[in-house]
Amino acid sequence: MMGMNPRQMRKLMKQMGIKMEELEGVEEVVIRMRGKEIVLRDPAITVITAHGEKSYQIVPGSEEVREVLEIPEEDIKLVMEQAGVDYEAAKKALEEAKGDLAEAILKLAEES
């Protein structure tokens, strides 16, 4: 297909049932995995539809990898009970303590 002009290429793709379009106005794409997120900012996204199925081609402007701390509900409830605080305070303390139950409880006990 080298040397084929864009018009011929579009015609051939149409004959094959392939449609390509740019997705406009996308600010970021987030890929969530266990323990981390990949944030793709200002991406150029092409949607390719072939035989009724869509594929997304994503070319990021910039990329950021973020660690995500997952705090189990049981841990939040335990801190709530032990420190006598509400849900939000317990969750915040656990996040600041990076999930360490004892540290979160001690921190909350010192504050009261």
mmCIF file of N, CA and C in Angstrom:
data_model
loop_
_atom_site.group_PDB
_atom_site.id
_atom_site.type_symbol
_atom_site.label_atom_id
_atom_site.label_comp_id
_atom_site.label_asym_id
_atom_site.label_seq_id
_atom_site.Cartn_x
_atom_site.Cartn_y
_atom_site.Cartn_z
ATOM 1 N N MET A 1 0.810 -1.190 0.000
ATOM 2 C CA MET A 1 0.000 0.000 0.000
ATOM 3 C C MET A 1 0.855 1.258 0.000
ATOM 4 N N MET A 2 2.153 1.079 -0.136
ATOM 5 C CA MET A 2 3.056 2.221 -0.211
ATOM 6 C C MET A 2 2.742 3.004 -1.476
ATOM 7 N N GLY A 3 2.736 4.313 -1.371
ATOM 8 C CA GLY A 3 2.503 5.149 -2.525
ATOM 9 C C GLY A 3 1.031 5.366 -2.834
ATOM 10 N N MET A 4 0.137 4.769 -2.051
ATOM 11 C CA MET A 4 -1.292 4.958 -2.284
ATOM 12 C C MET A 4 -1.698 6.314 -1.711
ATOM 13 N N ASN A 5 -2.450 7.068 -2.494
ATOM 14 C CA ASN A 5 -2.840 8.380 -1.991
ATOM 15 C C ASN A 5 -3.955 8.218 -0.947
ATOM 16 N N PRO A 6 -4.106 9.216 -0.065
ATOM 17 C CA PRO A 6 -5.085 9.111 1.026
ATOM 18 C C PRO A 6 -6.509 8.843 0.548
ATOM 19 N N ARG A 7 -6.894 9.408 -0.575
ATOM 20 C CA ARG A 7 -8.249 9.194 -1.099
ATOM 21 C C ARG A 7 -8.462 7.722 -1.455
ATOM 22 N N GLN A 8 -7.467 7.120 -2.127
ATOM 23 C CA GLN A 8 -7.557 5.705 -2.476
ATOM 24 C C GLN A 8 -7.594 4.842 -1.210
ATOM 25 N N MET A 9 -6.803 5.244 -0.206
ATOM 26 C CA MET A 9 -6.746 4.502 1.047
ATOM 27 C C MET A 9 -8.122 4.521 1.737
ATOM 28 N N ARG A 10 -8.761 5.694 1.810
ATOM 29 C CA ARG A 10 -10.090 5.801 2.428
ATOM 30 C C ARG A 10 -11.106 4.946 1.678
ATOM 31 N N LYS A 11 -11.039 4.960 0.351
ATOM 32 C CA LYS A 11 -11.968 4.182 -0.467
ATOM 33 C C LYS A 11 -11.787 2.687 -0.198
ATOM 34 N N LEU A 12 -10.539 2.247 -0.153
ATOM 35 C CA LEU A 12 -10.245 0.843 0.103
ATOM 36 C C LEU A 12 -10.725 0.435 1.499
ATOM 37 N N MET A 13 -10.503 1.284 2.482
ATOM 38 C CA MET A 13 -10.942 0.984 3.848
ATOM 39 C C MET A 13 -12.467 0.898 3.917
ATOM 40 N N LYS A 14 -13.139 1.794 3.211
ATOM 41 C CA LYS A 14 -14.600 1.777 3.184
ATOM 42 C C LYS A 14 -15.096 0.467 2.574
ATOM 43 N N GLN A 15 -14.453 0.021 1.499
ATOM 44 C CA GLN A 15 -14.831 -1.237 0.855
ATOM 45 C C GLN A 15 -14.635 -2.419 1.805
ATOM 46 N N MET A 16 -13.634 -2.325 2.657
ATOM 47 C CA MET A 16 -13.343 -3.399 3.610
ATOM 48 C C MET A 16 -14.206 -3.287 4.878
ATOM 49 N N GLY A 17 -15.029 -2.248 4.953
ATOM 50 C CA GLY A 17 -15.893 -2.070 6.125
ATOM 51 C C GLY A 17 -15.175 -1.493 7.329
ATOM 52 N N ILE A 18 -14.099 -0.752 7.086
ATOM 53 C CA ILE A 18 -13.326 -0.164 8.175
ATOM 54 C C ILE A 18 -13.569 1.341 8.184
ATOM 55 N N LYS A 19 -13.925 1.848 9.358
ATOM 56 C CA LYS A 19 -14.183 3.276 9.517
ATOM 57 C C LYS A 19 -13.246 3.821 10.590
ATOM 58 N N MET A 20 -12.616 4.955 10.289
ATOM 59 C CA MET A 20 -11.721 5.593 11.254
ATOM 60 C C MET A 20 -12.202 7.011 11.501
ATOM 61 N N GLU A 21 -12.204 7.406 12.786
ATOM 62 C CA GLU A 21 -12.569 8.772 13.115
ATOM 63 C C GLU A 21 -11.784 9.217 14.347
ATOM 64 N N GLU A 22 -11.503 10.510 14.398
ATOM 65 C CA GLU A 22 -10.797 11.078 15.541
ATOM 66 C C GLU A 22 -11.808 11.399 16.630
ATOM 67 N N LEU A 23 -11.469 11.117 17.880
ATOM 68 C CA LEU A 23 -12.304 11.448 19.025
ATOM 69 C C LEU A 23 -11.802 12.784 19.560
ATOM 70 N N GLU A 24 -12.632 13.802 19.489
ATOM 71 C CA GLU A 24 -12.226 15.157 19.849
ATOM 72 C C GLU A 24 -12.559 15.482 21.301
ATOM 73 N N GLY A 25 -11.807 16.421 21.878
ATOM 74 C CA GLY A 25 -12.099 16.961 23.198
ATOM 75 C C GLY A 25 -11.710 16.089 24.378
ATOM 76 N N VAL A 26 -10.898 15.067 24.167
ATOM 77 C CA VAL A 26 -10.500 14.182 25.267
ATOM 78 C C VAL A 26 -9.355 14.836 26.036
ATOM 79 N N GLU A 27 -9.523 14.966 27.349
ATOM 80 C CA GLU A 27 -8.503 15.593 28.189
ATOM 81 C C GLU A 27 -7.539 14.581 28.788
ATOM 82 N N GLU A 28 -8.071 13.402 29.200
ATOM 83 C CA GLU A 28 -7.187 12.376 29.738
ATOM 84 C C GLU A 28 -7.838 11.014 29.663
ATOM 85 N N VAL A 29 -6.983 9.993 29.674
ATOM 86 C CA VAL A 29 -7.418 8.599 29.731
ATOM 87 C C VAL A 29 -6.721 7.997 30.947
ATOM 88 N N VAL A 30 -7.496 7.298 31.796
ATOM 89 C CA VAL A 30 -6.926 6.695 32.999
ATOM 90 C C VAL A 30 -7.019 5.177 32.878
ATOM 91 N N ILE A 31 -5.892 4.515 33.044
ATOM 92 C CA ILE A 31 -5.843 3.052 33.053
ATOM 93 C C ILE A 31 -5.617 2.652 34.502
ATOM 94 N N ARG A 32 -6.616 1.982 35.103
ATOM 95 C CA ARG A 32 -6.531 1.596 36.512
ATOM 96 C C ARG A 32 -6.114 0.141 36.625
ATOM 97 N N MET A 33 -5.101 -0.063 37.453
ATOM 98 C CA MET A 33 -4.615 -1.411 37.732
ATOM 99 C C MET A 33 -4.543 -1.558 39.249
ATOM 100 N N ARG A 34 -4.357 -2.749 39.711
ATOM 101 C CA ARG A 34 -4.222 -2.957 41.144
ATOM 102 C C ARG A 34 -2.959 -2.244 41.625
ATOM 103 N N GLY A 35 -3.150 -1.266 42.490
ATOM 104 C CA GLY A 35 -2.017 -0.578 43.102
ATOM 105 C C GLY A 35 -1.488 0.630 42.358
ATOM 106 N N LYS A 36 -1.931 0.863 41.117
ATOM 107 C CA LYS A 36 -1.450 2.045 40.412
ATOM 108 C C LYS A 36 -2.383 2.443 39.279
ATOM 109 N N GLU A 37 -2.210 3.661 38.820
ATOM 110 C CA GLU A 37 -2.958 4.193 37.685
ATOM 111 C C GLU A 37 -1.971 4.800 36.703
ATOM 112 N N ILE A 38 -2.274 4.682 35.423
ATOM 113 C CA ILE A 38 -1.506 5.367 34.392
ATOM 114 C C ILE A 38 -2.439 6.416 33.809
ATOM 115 N N VAL A 39 -2.033 7.682 33.900
ATOM 116 C CA VAL A 39 -2.852 8.783 33.410
ATOM 117 C C VAL A 39 -2.216 9.322 32.138
ATOM 118 N N LEU A 40 -2.954 9.260 31.028
ATOM 119 C CA LEU A 40 -2.489 9.754 29.734
ATOM 120 C C LEU A 40 -3.200 11.085 29.490
ATOM 121 N N ARG A 41 -2.440 12.171 29.452
ATOM 122 C CA ARG A 41 -3.021 13.504 29.298
ATOM 123 C C ARG A 41 -2.940 13.977 27.846
ATOM 124 N N ASP A 42 -3.948 14.761 27.441
ATOM 125 C CA ASP A 42 -4.046 15.332 26.094
ATOM 126 C C ASP A 42 -3.782 14.294 25.003
ATOM 127 N N PRO A 43 -4.502 13.155 25.044
ATOM 128 C CA PRO A 43 -4.240 12.121 24.047
ATOM 129 C C PRO A 43 -4.907 12.406 22.702
ATOM 130 N N ALA A 44 -4.290 11.898 21.654
ATOM 131 C CA ALA A 44 -4.916 11.865 20.329
ATOM 132 C C ALA A 44 -5.520 10.466 20.220
ATOM 133 N N ILE A 45 -6.833 10.401 20.038
ATOM 134 C CA ILE A 45 -7.512 9.104 20.022
ATOM 135 C C ILE A 45 -8.186 8.887 18.670
ATOM 136 N N THR A 46 -7.906 7.738 18.071
ATOM 137 C CA THR A 46 -8.542 7.341 16.822
ATOM 138 C C THR A 46 -9.424 6.140 17.117
ATOM 139 N N VAL A 47 -10.692 6.233 16.718
ATOM 140 C CA VAL A 47 -11.632 5.126 16.895
ATOM 141 C C VAL A 47 -11.709 4.392 15.557
ATOM 142 N N ILE A 48 -11.405 3.111 15.584
ATOM 143 C CA ILE A 48 -11.416 2.292 14.382
ATOM 144 C C ILE A 48 -12.543 1.266 14.533
ATOM 145 N N THR A 49 -13.516 1.326 13.615
ATOM 146 C CA THR A 49 -14.631 0.386 13.640
ATOM 147 C C THR A 49 -14.478 -0.554 12.451
ATOM 148 N N ALA A 50 -14.381 -1.839 12.749
ATOM 149 C CA ALA A 50 -14.242 -2.855 11.698
ATOM 150 C C ALA A 50 -15.115 -4.049 12.059
ATOM 151 N N HIS A 51 -15.972 -4.424 11.170
ATOM 152 C CA HIS A 51 -16.851 -5.574 11.351
ATOM 153 C C HIS A 51 -17.654 -5.466 12.650
ATOM 154 N N GLY A 52 -18.105 -4.247 12.965
ATOM 155 C CA GLY A 52 -18.957 -4.025 14.124
ATOM 156 C C GLY A 52 -18.240 -3.925 15.454
ATOM 157 N N GLU A 53 -16.922 -4.023 15.452
ATOM 158 C CA GLU A 53 -16.167 -3.922 16.693
ATOM 159 C C GLU A 53 -15.308 -2.674 16.674
ATOM 160 N N LYS A 54 -15.240 -1.995 17.837
ATOM 161 C CA LYS A 54 -14.458 -0.769 17.944
ATOM 162 C C LYS A 54 -13.124 -1.031 18.621
ATOM 163 N N SER A 55 -12.095 -0.379 18.090
ATOM 164 C CA SER A 55 -10.768 -0.374 18.706
ATOM 165 C C SER A 55 -10.375 1.078 18.892
ATOM 166 N N TYR A 56 -9.631 1.345 19.949
ATOM 167 C CA TYR A 56 -9.193 2.704 20.237
ATOM 168 C C TYR A 56 -7.674 2.751 20.186
ATOM 169 N N GLN A 57 -7.148 3.636 19.364
ATOM 170 C CA GLN A 57 -5.708 3.867 19.292
ATOM 171 C C GLN A 57 -5.444 5.151 20.060
ATOM 172 N N ILE A 58 -4.617 5.075 21.088
ATOM 173 C CA ILE A 58 -4.371 6.221 21.962
ATOM 174 C C ILE A 58 -2.896 6.594 21.896
ATOM 175 N N VAL A 59 -2.643 7.863 21.556
ATOM 176 C CA VAL A 59 -1.278 8.392 21.544
ATOM 177 C C VAL A 59 -1.257 9.528 22.563
ATOM 178 N N PRO A 60 -0.606 9.312 23.718
ATOM 179 C CA PRO A 60 -0.650 10.321 24.773
ATOM 180 C C PRO A 60 0.243 11.521 24.494
ATOM 181 N N GLY A 61 -0.196 12.681 25.019
ATOM 182 C CA GLY A 61 0.655 13.868 24.993
ATOM 183 C C GLY A 61 1.698 13.749 26.095
ATOM 184 N N SER A 62 1.257 13.295 27.280
ATOM 185 C CA SER A 62 2.159 13.036 28.401
ATOM 186 C C SER A 62 1.590 11.879 29.217
ATOM 187 N N GLU A 63 2.440 11.301 30.051
ATOM 188 C CA GLU A 63 2.058 10.130 30.825
ATOM 189 C C GLU A 63 2.509 10.301 32.271
ATOM 190 N N GLU A 64 1.645 9.886 33.189
ATOM 191 C CA GLU A 64 1.977 9.949 34.614
ATOM 192 C C GLU A 64 1.557 8.631 35.249
ATOM 193 N N VAL A 65 2.440 8.044 36.041
ATOM 194 C CA VAL A 65 2.115 6.819 36.765
ATOM 195 C C VAL A 65 1.924 7.194 38.227
ATOM 196 N N ARG A 66 0.768 6.826 38.787
ATOM 197 C CA ARG A 66 0.467 7.149 40.185
ATOM 198 C C ARG A 66 0.248 5.867 40.966
ATOM 199 N N GLU A 67 0.836 5.823 42.148
ATOM 200 C CA GLU A 67 0.576 4.716 43.059
ATOM 201 C C GLU A 67 -0.780 4.956 43.709
ATOM 202 N N VAL A 68 -1.567 3.899 43.856
ATOM 203 C CA VAL A 68 -2.893 4.006 44.461
ATOM 204 C C VAL A 68 -2.937 3.079 45.666
ATOM 205 N N LEU A 69 -3.264 3.651 46.818
ATOM 206 C CA LEU A 69 -3.369 2.866 48.036
ATOM 207 C C LEU A 69 -4.809 2.396 48.192
ATOM 208 N N GLU A 70 -5.009 1.098 48.217
ATOM 209 C CA GLU A 70 -6.344 0.538 48.400
ATOM 210 C C GLU A 70 -6.509 0.166 49.864
ATOM 211 N N ILE A 71 -7.448 0.823 50.537
ATOM 212 C CA ILE A 71 -7.662 0.574 51.956
ATOM 213 C C ILE A 71 -8.941 -0.253 52.118
ATOM 214 N N PRO A 72 -8.821 -1.442 52.694
ATOM 215 C CA PRO A 72 -9.997 -2.294 52.889
ATOM 216 C C PRO A 72 -11.014 -1.660 53.840
ATOM 217 N N GLU A 73 -12.281 -1.890 53.573
ATOM 218 C CA GLU A 73 -13.366 -1.361 54.414
ATOM 219 C C GLU A 73 -13.230 -1.832 55.863
ATOM 220 N N GLU A 74 -12.773 -3.079 56.057
ATOM 221 C CA GLU A 74 -12.614 -3.609 57.420
ATOM 222 C C GLU A 74 -11.622 -2.773 58.219
ATOM 223 N N ASP A 75 -10.554 -2.340 57.556
ATOM 224 C CA ASP A 75 -9.548 -1.518 58.231
ATOM 225 C C ASP A 75 -10.135 -0.163 58.643
ATOM 226 N N ILE A 76 -10.921 0.432 57.761
ATOM 227 C CA ILE A 76 -11.540 1.724 58.074
ATOM 228 C C ILE A 76 -12.486 1.563 59.265
ATOM 229 N N LYS A 77 -13.287 0.492 59.274
ATOM 230 C CA LYS A 77 -14.226 0.260 60.373
ATOM 231 C C LYS A 77 -13.492 0.014 61.683
ATOM 232 N N LEU A 78 -12.387 -0.722 61.629
ATOM 233 C CA LEU A 78 -11.606 -0.984 62.840
ATOM 234 C C LEU A 78 -11.048 0.317 63.419
ATOM 235 N N VAL A 79 -10.505 1.177 62.569
ATOM 236 C CA VAL A 79 -9.966 2.457 63.032
ATOM 237 C C VAL A 79 -11.092 3.323 63.593
ATOM 238 N N MET A 80 -12.260 3.302 62.962
ATOM 239 C CA MET A 80 -13.412 4.063 63.463
ATOM 240 C C MET A 80 -13.754 3.632 64.887
ATOM 241 N N GLU A 81 -13.817 2.320 65.102
ATOM 242 C CA GLU A 81 -14.170 1.782 66.418
ATOM 243 C C GLU A 81 -13.101 2.086 67.460
ATOM 244 N N GLN A 82 -11.848 1.843 67.119
ATOM 245 C CA GLN A 82 -10.753 1.998 68.080
ATOM 246 C C GLN A 82 -10.485 3.466 68.442
ATOM 247 N N ALA A 83 -10.639 4.359 67.453
ATOM 248 C CA ALA A 83 -10.321 5.773 67.694
ATOM 249 C C ALA A 83 -11.565 6.609 67.974
ATOM 250 N N GLY A 84 -12.748 6.025 67.780
ATOM 251 C CA GLY A 84 -13.988 6.751 68.031
ATOM 252 C C GLY A 84 -14.201 7.928 67.083
ATOM 253 N N VAL A 85 -13.895 7.715 65.792
ATOM 254 C CA VAL A 85 -14.043 8.786 64.795
ATOM 255 C C VAL A 85 -14.999 8.333 63.696
ATOM 256 N N ASP A 86 -15.376 9.282 62.829
ATOM 257 C CA ASP A 86 -16.263 8.938 61.721
ATOM 258 C C ASP A 86 -15.475 8.316 60.567
ATOM 259 N N TYR A 87 -16.211 7.889 59.560
ATOM 260 C CA TYR A 87 -15.640 7.185 58.413
ATOM 261 C C TYR A 87 -14.555 7.992 57.712
ATOM 262 N N GLU A 88 -14.866 9.252 57.407
ATOM 263 C CA GLU A 88 -13.918 10.088 56.658
ATOM 264 C C GLU A 88 -12.618 10.308 57.424
ATOM 265 N N ALA A 89 -12.717 10.544 58.732
ATOM 266 C CA ALA A 89 -11.512 10.760 59.547
ATOM 267 C C ALA A 89 -10.662 9.494 59.596
ATOM 268 N N ALA A 90 -11.326 8.343 59.729
ATOM 269 C CA ALA A 90 -10.595 7.068 59.771
ATOM 270 C C ALA A 90 -9.904 6.794 58.440
ATOM 271 N N LYS A 91 -10.614 7.026 57.352
ATOM 272 C CA LYS A 91 -10.036 6.792 56.021
ATOM 273 C C LYS A 91 -8.852 7.715 55.772
ATOM 274 N N LYS A 92 -9.000 8.993 56.122
ATOM 275 C CA LYS A 92 -7.927 9.966 55.928
ATOM 276 C C LYS A 92 -6.688 9.577 56.741
ATOM 277 N N ALA A 93 -6.898 9.161 57.995
ATOM 278 C CA ALA A 93 -5.774 8.758 58.847
ATOM 279 C C ALA A 93 -5.056 7.549 58.263
ATOM 280 N N LEU A 94 -5.825 6.599 57.752
ATOM 281 C CA LEU A 94 -5.200 5.417 57.133
ATOM 282 C C LEU A 94 -4.425 5.782 55.872
ATOM 283 N N GLU A 95 -4.962 6.696 55.082
ATOM 284 C CA GLU A 95 -4.245 7.132 53.876
ATOM 285 C C GLU A 95 -2.939 7.815 54.253
ATOM 286 N N GLU A 96 -2.972 8.683 55.256
ATOM 287 C CA GLU A 96 -1.758 9.379 55.692
ATOM 288 C C GLU A 96 -0.735 8.413 56.283
ATOM 289 N N ALA A 97 -1.235 7.324 56.911
ATOM 290 C CA ALA A 97 -0.348 6.318 57.499
ATOM 291 C C ALA A 97 0.008 5.213 56.502
ATOM 292 N N LYS A 98 -0.385 5.410 55.235
ATOM 293 C CA LYS A 98 -0.118 4.437 54.169
ATOM 294 C C LYS A 98 -0.631 3.039 54.514
ATOM 295 N N GLY A 99 -1.828 3.015 55.153
ATOM 296 C CA GLY A 99 -2.477 1.750 55.457
ATOM 297 C C GLY A 99 -2.092 1.117 56.778
ATOM 298 N N ASP A 100 -1.181 1.727 57.534
ATOM 299 C CA ASP A 100 -0.728 1.165 58.809
ATOM 300 C C ASP A 100 -1.795 1.436 59.877
ATOM 301 N N LEU A 101 -2.467 0.364 60.331
ATOM 302 C CA LEU A 101 -3.564 0.494 61.293
ATOM 303 C C LEU A 101 -3.119 1.133 62.607
ATOM 304 N N ALA A 102 -2.056 0.614 63.191
ATOM 305 C CA ALA A 102 -1.595 1.114 64.490
ATOM 306 C C ALA A 102 -1.224 2.592 64.407
ATOM 307 N N GLU A 103 -0.512 2.975 63.363
ATOM 308 C CA GLU A 103 -0.110 4.373 63.207
ATOM 309 C C GLU A 103 -1.325 5.283 63.064
ATOM 310 N N ALA A 104 -2.323 4.856 62.305
ATOM 311 C CA ALA A 104 -3.531 5.651 62.105
ATOM 312 C C ALA A 104 -4.281 5.840 63.419
ATOM 313 N N ILE A 105 -4.419 4.753 64.186
ATOM 314 C CA ILE A 105 -5.130 4.829 65.462
ATOM 315 C C ILE A 105 -4.384 5.728 66.446
ATOM 316 N N LEU A 106 -3.058 5.574 66.535
ATOM 317 C CA LEU A 106 -2.266 6.421 67.439
ATOM 318 C C LEU A 106 -2.348 7.892 67.060
ATOM 319 N N LYS A 107 -2.305 8.177 65.786
ATOM 320 C CA LYS A 107 -2.384 9.562 65.306
ATOM 321 C C LYS A 107 -3.709 10.180 65.714
ATOM 322 N N LEU A 108 -4.801 9.439 65.517
ATOM 323 C CA LEU A 108 -6.121 9.949 65.867
ATOM 324 C C LEU A 108 -6.270 10.112 67.387
ATOM 325 N N ALA A 109 -5.659 9.194 68.150
ATOM 326 C CA ALA A 109 -5.728 9.275 69.622
ATOM 327 C C ALA A 109 -4.982 10.522 70.111
ATOM 328 N N GLU A 110 -3.868 10.854 69.480
ATOM 329 C CA GLU A 110 -3.086 12.036 69.857
ATOM 330 C C GLU A 110 -3.843 13.333 69.560
ATOM 331 N N GLU A 111 -4.653 13.320 68.486
ATOM 332 C CA GLU A 111 -5.386 14.505 68.082
ATOM 333 C C GLU A 111 -6.572 14.812 68.988
ATOM 334 N N SER A 112 -7.091 13.776 69.688
ATOM 335 C CA SER A 112 -8.279 14.040 70.512
ATOM 336 C C SER A 112 -7.958 14.358 71.944
#
